[in-house]
Tab-separated table of C-alpha atoms and ligand atoms in Angstrom:
chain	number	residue	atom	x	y	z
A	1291	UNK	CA	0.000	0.000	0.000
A	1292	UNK	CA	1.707	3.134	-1.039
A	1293	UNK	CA	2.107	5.838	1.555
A	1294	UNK	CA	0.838	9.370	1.039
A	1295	UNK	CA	2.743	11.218	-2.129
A	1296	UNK	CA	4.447	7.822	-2.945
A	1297	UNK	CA	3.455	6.996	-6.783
A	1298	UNK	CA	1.762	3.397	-6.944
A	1299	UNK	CA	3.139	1.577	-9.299
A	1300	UNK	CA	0.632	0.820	-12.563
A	1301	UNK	CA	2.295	-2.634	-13.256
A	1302	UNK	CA	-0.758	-4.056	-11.338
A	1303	UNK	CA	-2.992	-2.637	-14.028
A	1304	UNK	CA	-1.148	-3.583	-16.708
A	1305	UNK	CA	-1.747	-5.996	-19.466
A	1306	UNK	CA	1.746	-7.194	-19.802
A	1307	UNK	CA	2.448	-8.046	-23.432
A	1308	UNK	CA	2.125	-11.639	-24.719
A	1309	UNK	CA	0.670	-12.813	-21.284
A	1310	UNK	CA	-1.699	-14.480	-22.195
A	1311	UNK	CA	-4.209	-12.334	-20.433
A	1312	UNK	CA	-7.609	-13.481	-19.536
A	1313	UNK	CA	-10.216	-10.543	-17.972
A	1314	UNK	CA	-12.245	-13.654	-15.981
A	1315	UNK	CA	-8.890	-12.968	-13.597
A	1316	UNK	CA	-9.945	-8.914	-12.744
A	1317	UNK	CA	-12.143	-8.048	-10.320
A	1318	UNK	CA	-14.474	-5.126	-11.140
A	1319	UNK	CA	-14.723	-4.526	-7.729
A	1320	UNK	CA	-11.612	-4.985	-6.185
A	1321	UNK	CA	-9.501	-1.870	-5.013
A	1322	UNK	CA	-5.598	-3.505	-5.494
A	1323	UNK	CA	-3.046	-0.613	-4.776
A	1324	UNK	CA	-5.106	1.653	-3.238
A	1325	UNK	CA	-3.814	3.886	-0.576
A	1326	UNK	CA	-7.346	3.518	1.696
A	1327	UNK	CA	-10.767	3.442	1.619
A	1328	UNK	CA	-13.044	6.041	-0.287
A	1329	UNK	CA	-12.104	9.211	1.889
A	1330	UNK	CA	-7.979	8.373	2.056
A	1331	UNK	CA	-8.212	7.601	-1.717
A	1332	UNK	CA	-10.115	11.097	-2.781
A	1333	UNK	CA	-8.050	12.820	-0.621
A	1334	UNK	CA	-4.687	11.077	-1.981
A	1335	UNK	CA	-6.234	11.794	-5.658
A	1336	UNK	CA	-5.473	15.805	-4.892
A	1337	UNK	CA	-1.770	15.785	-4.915
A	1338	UNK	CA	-1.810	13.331	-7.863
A	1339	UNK	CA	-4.371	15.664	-10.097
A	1340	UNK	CA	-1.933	18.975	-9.184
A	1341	UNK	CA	0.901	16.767	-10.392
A	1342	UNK	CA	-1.213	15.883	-13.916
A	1343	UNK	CA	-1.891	19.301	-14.277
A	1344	UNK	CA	1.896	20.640	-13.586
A	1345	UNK	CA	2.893	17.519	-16.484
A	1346	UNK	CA	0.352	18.798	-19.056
A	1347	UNK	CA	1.960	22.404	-18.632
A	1348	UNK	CA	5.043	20.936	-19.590
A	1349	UNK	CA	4.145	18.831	-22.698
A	1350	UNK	CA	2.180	22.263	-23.654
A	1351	UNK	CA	5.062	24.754	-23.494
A	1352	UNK	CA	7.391	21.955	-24.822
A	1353	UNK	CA	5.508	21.618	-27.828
A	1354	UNK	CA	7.161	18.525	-29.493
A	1355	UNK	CA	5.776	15.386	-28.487
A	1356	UNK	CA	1.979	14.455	-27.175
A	1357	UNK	CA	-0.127	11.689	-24.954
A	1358	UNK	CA	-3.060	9.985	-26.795
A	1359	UNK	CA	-5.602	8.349	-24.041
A	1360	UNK	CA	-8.058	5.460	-25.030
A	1361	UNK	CA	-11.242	4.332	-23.284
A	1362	UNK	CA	-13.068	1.777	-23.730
A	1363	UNK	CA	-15.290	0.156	-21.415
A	1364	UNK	CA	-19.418	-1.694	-21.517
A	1365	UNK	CA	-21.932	0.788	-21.516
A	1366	UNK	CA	-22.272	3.134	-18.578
A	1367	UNK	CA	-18.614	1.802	-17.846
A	1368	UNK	CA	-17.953	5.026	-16.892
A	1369	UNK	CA	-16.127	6.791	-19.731
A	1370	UNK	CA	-17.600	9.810	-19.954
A	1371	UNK	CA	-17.360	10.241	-15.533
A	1372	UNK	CA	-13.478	9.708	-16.043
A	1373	UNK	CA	-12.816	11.909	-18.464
A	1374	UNK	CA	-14.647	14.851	-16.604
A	1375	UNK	CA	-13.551	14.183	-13.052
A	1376	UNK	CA	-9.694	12.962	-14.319
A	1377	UNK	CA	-9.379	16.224	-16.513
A	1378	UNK	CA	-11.309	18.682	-14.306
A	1379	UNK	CA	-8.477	21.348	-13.746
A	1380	UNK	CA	-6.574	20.409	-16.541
A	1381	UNK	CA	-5.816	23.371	-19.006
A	1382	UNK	CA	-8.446	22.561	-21.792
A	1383	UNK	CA	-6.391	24.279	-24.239
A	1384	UNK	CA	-3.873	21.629	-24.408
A	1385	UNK	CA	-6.679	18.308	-24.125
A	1386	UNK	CA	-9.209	17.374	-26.966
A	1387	UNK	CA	-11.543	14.859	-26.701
A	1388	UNK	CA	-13.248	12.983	-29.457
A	1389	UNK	CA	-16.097	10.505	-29.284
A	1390	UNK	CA	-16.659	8.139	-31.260
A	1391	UNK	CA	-20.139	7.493	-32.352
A	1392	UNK	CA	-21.478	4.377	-34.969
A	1393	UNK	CA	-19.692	5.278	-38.215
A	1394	UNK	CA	-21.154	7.836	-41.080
A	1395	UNK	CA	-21.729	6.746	-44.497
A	1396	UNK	CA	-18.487	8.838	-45.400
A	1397	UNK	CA	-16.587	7.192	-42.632
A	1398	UNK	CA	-17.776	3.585	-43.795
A	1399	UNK	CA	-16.721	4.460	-46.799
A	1400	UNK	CA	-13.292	4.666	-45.786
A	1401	UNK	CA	-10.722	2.290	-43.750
A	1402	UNK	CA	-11.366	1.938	-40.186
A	1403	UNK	CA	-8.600	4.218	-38.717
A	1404	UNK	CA	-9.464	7.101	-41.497
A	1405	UNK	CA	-11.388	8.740	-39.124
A	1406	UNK	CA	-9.060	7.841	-36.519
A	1407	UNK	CA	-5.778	8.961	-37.172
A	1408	UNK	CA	-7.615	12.744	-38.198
A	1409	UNK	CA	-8.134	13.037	-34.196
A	1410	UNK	CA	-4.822	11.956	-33.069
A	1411	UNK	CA	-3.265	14.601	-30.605
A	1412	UNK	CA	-1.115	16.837	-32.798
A	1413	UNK	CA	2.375	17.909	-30.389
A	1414	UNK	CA	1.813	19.482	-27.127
A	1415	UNK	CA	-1.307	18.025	-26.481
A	1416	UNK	CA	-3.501	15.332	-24.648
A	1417	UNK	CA	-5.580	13.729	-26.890
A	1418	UNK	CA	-8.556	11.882	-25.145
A	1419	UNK	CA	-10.737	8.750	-27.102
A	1420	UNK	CA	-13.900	8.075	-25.646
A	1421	UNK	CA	-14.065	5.349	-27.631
A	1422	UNK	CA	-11.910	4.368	-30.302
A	1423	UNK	CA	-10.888	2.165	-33.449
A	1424	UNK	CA	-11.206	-0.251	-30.680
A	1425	UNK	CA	-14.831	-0.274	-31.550
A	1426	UNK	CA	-14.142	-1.564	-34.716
A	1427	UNK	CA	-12.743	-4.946	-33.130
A	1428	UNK	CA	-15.414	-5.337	-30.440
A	1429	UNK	CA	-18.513	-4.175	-31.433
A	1430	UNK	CA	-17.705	-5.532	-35.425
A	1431	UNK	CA	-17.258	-8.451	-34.080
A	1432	UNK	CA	-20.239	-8.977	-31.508
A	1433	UNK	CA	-22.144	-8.002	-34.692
A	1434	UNK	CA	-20.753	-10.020	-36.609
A	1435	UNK	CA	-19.702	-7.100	-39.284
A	1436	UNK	CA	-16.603	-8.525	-40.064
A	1437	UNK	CA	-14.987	-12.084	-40.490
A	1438	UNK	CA	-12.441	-13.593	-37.825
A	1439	UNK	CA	-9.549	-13.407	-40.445
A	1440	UNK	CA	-10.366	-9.502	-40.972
A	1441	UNK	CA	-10.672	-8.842	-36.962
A	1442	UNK	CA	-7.253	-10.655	-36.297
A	1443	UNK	CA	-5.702	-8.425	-39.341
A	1444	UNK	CA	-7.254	-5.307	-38.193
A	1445	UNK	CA	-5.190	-6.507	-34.631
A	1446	UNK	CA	-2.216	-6.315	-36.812
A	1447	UNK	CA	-3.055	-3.101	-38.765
A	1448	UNK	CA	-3.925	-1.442	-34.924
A	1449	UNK	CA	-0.423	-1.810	-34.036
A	1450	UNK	CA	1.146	-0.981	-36.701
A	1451	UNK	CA	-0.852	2.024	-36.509
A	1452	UNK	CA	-0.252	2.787	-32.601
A	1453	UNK	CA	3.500	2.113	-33.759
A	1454	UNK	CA	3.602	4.563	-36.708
A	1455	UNK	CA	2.263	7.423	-33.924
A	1456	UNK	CA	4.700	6.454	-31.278
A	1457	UNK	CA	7.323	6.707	-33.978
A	1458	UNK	CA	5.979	10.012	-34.622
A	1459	UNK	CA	6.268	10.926	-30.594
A	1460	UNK	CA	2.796	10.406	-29.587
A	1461	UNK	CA	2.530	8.230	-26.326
A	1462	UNK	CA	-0.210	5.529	-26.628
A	1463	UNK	CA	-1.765	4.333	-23.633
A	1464	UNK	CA	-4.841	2.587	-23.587
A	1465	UNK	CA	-7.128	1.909	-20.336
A	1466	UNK	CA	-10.031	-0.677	-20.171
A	1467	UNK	CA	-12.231	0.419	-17.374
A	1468	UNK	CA	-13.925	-3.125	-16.133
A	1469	UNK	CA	-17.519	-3.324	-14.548
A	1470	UNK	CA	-19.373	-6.347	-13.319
A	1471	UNK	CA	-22.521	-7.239	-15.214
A	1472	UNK	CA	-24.194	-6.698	-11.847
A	1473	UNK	CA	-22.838	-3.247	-11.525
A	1474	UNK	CA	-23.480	-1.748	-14.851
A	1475	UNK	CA	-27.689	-3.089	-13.901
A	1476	UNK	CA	-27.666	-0.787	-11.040
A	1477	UNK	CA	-26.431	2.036	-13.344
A	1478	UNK	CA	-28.479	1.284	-15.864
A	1479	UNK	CA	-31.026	1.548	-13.452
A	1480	UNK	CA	-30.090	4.268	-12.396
A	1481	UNK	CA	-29.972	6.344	-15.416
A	1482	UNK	CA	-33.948	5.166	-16.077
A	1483	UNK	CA	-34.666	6.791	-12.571
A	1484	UNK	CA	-32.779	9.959	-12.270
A	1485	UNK	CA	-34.308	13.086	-14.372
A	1486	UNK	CA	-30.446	13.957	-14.766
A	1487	UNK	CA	-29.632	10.469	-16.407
A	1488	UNK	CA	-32.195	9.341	-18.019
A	1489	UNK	CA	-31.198	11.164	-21.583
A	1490	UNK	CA	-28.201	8.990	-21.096
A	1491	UNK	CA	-30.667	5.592	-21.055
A	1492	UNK	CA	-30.892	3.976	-24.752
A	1493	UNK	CA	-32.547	0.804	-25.277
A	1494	UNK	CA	-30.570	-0.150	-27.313
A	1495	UNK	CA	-27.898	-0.383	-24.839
A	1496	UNK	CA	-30.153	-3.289	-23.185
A	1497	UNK	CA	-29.806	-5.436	-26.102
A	1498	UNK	CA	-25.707	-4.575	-25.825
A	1499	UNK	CA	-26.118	-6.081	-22.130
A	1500	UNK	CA	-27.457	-9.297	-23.607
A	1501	UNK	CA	-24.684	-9.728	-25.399
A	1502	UNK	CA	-22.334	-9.367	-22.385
A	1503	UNK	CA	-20.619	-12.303	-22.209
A	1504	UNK	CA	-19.533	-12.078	-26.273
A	1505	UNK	CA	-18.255	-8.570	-25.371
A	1506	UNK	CA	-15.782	-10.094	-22.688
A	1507	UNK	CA	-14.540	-12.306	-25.161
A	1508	UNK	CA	-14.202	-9.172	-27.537
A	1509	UNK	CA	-12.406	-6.889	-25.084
A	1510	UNK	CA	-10.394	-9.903	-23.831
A	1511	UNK	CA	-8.829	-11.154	-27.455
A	1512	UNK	CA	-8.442	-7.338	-28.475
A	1513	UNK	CA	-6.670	-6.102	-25.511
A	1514	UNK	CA	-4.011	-9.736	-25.763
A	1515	UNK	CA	-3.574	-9.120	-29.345
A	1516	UNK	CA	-2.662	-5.307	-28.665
A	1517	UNK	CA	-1.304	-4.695	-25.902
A	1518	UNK	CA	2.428	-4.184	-26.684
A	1519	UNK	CA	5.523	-2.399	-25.330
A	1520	UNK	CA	4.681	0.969	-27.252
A	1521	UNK	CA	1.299	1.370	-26.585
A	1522	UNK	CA	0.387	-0.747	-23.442
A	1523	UNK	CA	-3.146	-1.842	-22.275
A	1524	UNK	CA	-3.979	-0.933	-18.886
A	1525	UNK	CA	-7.267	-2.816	-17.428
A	1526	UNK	CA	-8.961	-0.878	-14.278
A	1527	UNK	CA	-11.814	-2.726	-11.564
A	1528	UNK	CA	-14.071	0.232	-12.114
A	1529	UNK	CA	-17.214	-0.913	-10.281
A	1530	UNK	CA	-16.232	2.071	-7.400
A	1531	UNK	CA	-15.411	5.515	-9.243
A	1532	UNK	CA	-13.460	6.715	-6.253
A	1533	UNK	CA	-11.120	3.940	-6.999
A	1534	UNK	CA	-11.458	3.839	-10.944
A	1535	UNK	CA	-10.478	7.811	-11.460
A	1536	UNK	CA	-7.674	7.732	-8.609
A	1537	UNK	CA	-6.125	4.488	-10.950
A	1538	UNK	CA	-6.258	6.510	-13.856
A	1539	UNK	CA	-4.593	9.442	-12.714
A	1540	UNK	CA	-1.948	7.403	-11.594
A	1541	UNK	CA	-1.549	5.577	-15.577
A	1542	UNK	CA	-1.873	9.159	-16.906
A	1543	UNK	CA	1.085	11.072	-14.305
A	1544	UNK	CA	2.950	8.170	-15.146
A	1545	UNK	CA	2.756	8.232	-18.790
A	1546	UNK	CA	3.326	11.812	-18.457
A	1547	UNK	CA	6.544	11.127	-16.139
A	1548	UNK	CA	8.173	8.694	-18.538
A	1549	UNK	CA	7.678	11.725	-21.675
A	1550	UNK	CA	9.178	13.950	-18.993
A	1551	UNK	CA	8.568	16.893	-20.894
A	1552	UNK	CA	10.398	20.076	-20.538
A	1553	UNK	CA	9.938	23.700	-20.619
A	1554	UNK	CA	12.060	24.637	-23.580
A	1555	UNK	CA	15.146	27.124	-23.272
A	1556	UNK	CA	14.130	30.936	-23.870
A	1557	UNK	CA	14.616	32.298	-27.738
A	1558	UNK	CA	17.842	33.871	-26.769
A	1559	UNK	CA	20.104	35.510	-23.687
A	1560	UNK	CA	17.869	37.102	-21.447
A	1561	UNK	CA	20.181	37.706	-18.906
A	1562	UNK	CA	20.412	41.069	-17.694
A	1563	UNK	CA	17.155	41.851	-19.786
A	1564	UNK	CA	14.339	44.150	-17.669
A	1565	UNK	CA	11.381	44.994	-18.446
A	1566	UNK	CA	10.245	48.876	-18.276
B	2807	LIG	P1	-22.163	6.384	-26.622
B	2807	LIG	O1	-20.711	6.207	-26.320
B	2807	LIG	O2	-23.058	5.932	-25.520
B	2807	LIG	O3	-22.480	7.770	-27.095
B	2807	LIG	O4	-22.511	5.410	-27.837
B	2807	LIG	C1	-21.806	5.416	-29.026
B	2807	LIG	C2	-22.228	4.231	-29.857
B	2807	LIG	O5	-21.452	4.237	-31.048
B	2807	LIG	C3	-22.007	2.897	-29.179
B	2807	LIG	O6	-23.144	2.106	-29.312
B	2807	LIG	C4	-20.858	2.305	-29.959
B	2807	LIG	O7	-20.874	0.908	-30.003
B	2807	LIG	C5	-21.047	2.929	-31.312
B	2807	LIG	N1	-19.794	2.922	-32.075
B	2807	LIG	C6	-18.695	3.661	-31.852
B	2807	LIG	N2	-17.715	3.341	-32.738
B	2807	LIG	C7	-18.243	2.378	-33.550
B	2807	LIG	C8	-17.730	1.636	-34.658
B	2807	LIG	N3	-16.486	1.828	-35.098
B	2807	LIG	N4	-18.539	0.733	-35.230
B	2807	LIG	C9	-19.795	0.557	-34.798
B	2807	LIG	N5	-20.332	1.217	-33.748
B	2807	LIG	C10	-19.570	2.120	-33.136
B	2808	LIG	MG1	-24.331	5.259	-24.293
């Protein structure tokens, strides 16, 4: 358990490459790492988010190399809730988020990471996916849109891609938050109930639920087949939020760490220079 301002280690979250990984073996609900209950772990996330924010600074004023984020998760998983409380006091200048929604005709009419690679985060910035061409290897597949030879070579032609933007200095990190089946019912739930929710609730995303256990298989073959040394798969219990967004921050302030950015050296001499 790590003590107060000691930086947990992600390794615990992290889908070591050709591990043979298999997500039966993660517990939505466990809280591995953390440095306390709810209260400790919200009040240990406050040093960590000033930290993220003093990083992003960095990568901004450095302006050469840049962090691309991927989430993926089941419906109400809880994408949307980590991006807002993780980046809350983040300089939105240097963070864009895209969602990704079912394809358009154009897209479809196009290879899958067309519309992909156009919302990669250009240098100095965070780039954010709430969802991703991740969808296009999950979701195809519970659908049955594409064959099992074209899902394994889109596997190939995903790292290849997430290789071709680490080349070009883009870190690729990519987290899997992980509910329980039991867990995303009470949110589901809960979105039908709440005024504030409920514009959230689609059926559709009951017939998604049926299809649970093909969706496990889905994220588990995906995240095995890609989760390499460049551009890492992290997979986070996220059945308590608390826990979920404190895990996060520390995958992002490490990422961050390892870039190391630095403010760049002034244009010239400014010794002795004063401003009147
Ligand atoms: P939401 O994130 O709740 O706004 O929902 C977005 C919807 O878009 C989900 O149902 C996704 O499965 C769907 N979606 C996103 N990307 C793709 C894709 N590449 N192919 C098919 N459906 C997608
Ligand atoms: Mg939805």
């Amino acid at each position: 358990m790590p003590r107060m301002g000691e930086r947990a280690s992600v390794a615990q979250w992290l889908v070591a490459p050709g591990s043979g990984f298999r997500l039966a073996d993660v517990d939505a609900s466990a809280t591995p790492g953390a440095p306390g209950g709810k209260e400790a772990t919200v009040a240990a996330s406050g040093e960590v988010h000033a930290t993220l924010g003093a990083l992003q600074e960095r990568l901004w004023a450095e302006d050469a190399r840049s962090l691309l984020v991927v989430f993926q998760a089941m419906d109400a998983g809880g994408k949307d809730g980590t991006i807002k409380k993780v980046f809350t006091g983040v300089n939105p200048q240097g963070v864009e988020v895209t969602s990704f929604k079912a394809p358009t005709d154009e897209e479809l009419a196009h290879d899958f990471l067309w519309r992909v690679h156009a919302k990669t985060p250009a240098r100095g910035r965070i780039g954010i996916f709430n969802r991703s061409h991740y969808e296009d290897v999950l979701v195809a597949r519970v659908h049955g849109l594409i064959s099992d030879d074209e899902r394994r070579a889109r596997y190939d032609r995903i790292n290849e891609f997430e290789r071709l933007l680490t080349g070009a200095g883009t870190t690729v990190v990519k987290v899997m938050l992980h509910i329980s089946r039991d867990e995303q019912a009470e949110r589901l739930r809960r979105r039908l109930e709440r005024p504030d929710k409920r514009w959230k609730f689609r059926k559709g995303d009951l017939a998604e639920r049926e299809r649970w256990d093909e969706y496990m298989v889905a994220f588990e073959d995906a995240i095995a087949a890609t989760s390499t040394e460049l551009a890492p798969w992290f997979v986070v219990p996220a059945d308590k939020k608390w826990y979920r967004d404190w895990v996060v921050l520390q995958i992002l302030v490490d990422a961050l760490q390892k870039i190391d950015p630095q403010f760049p050296e002034p244009e010239e001499d400014l010794d002795g220079v004063v401003v009147r």
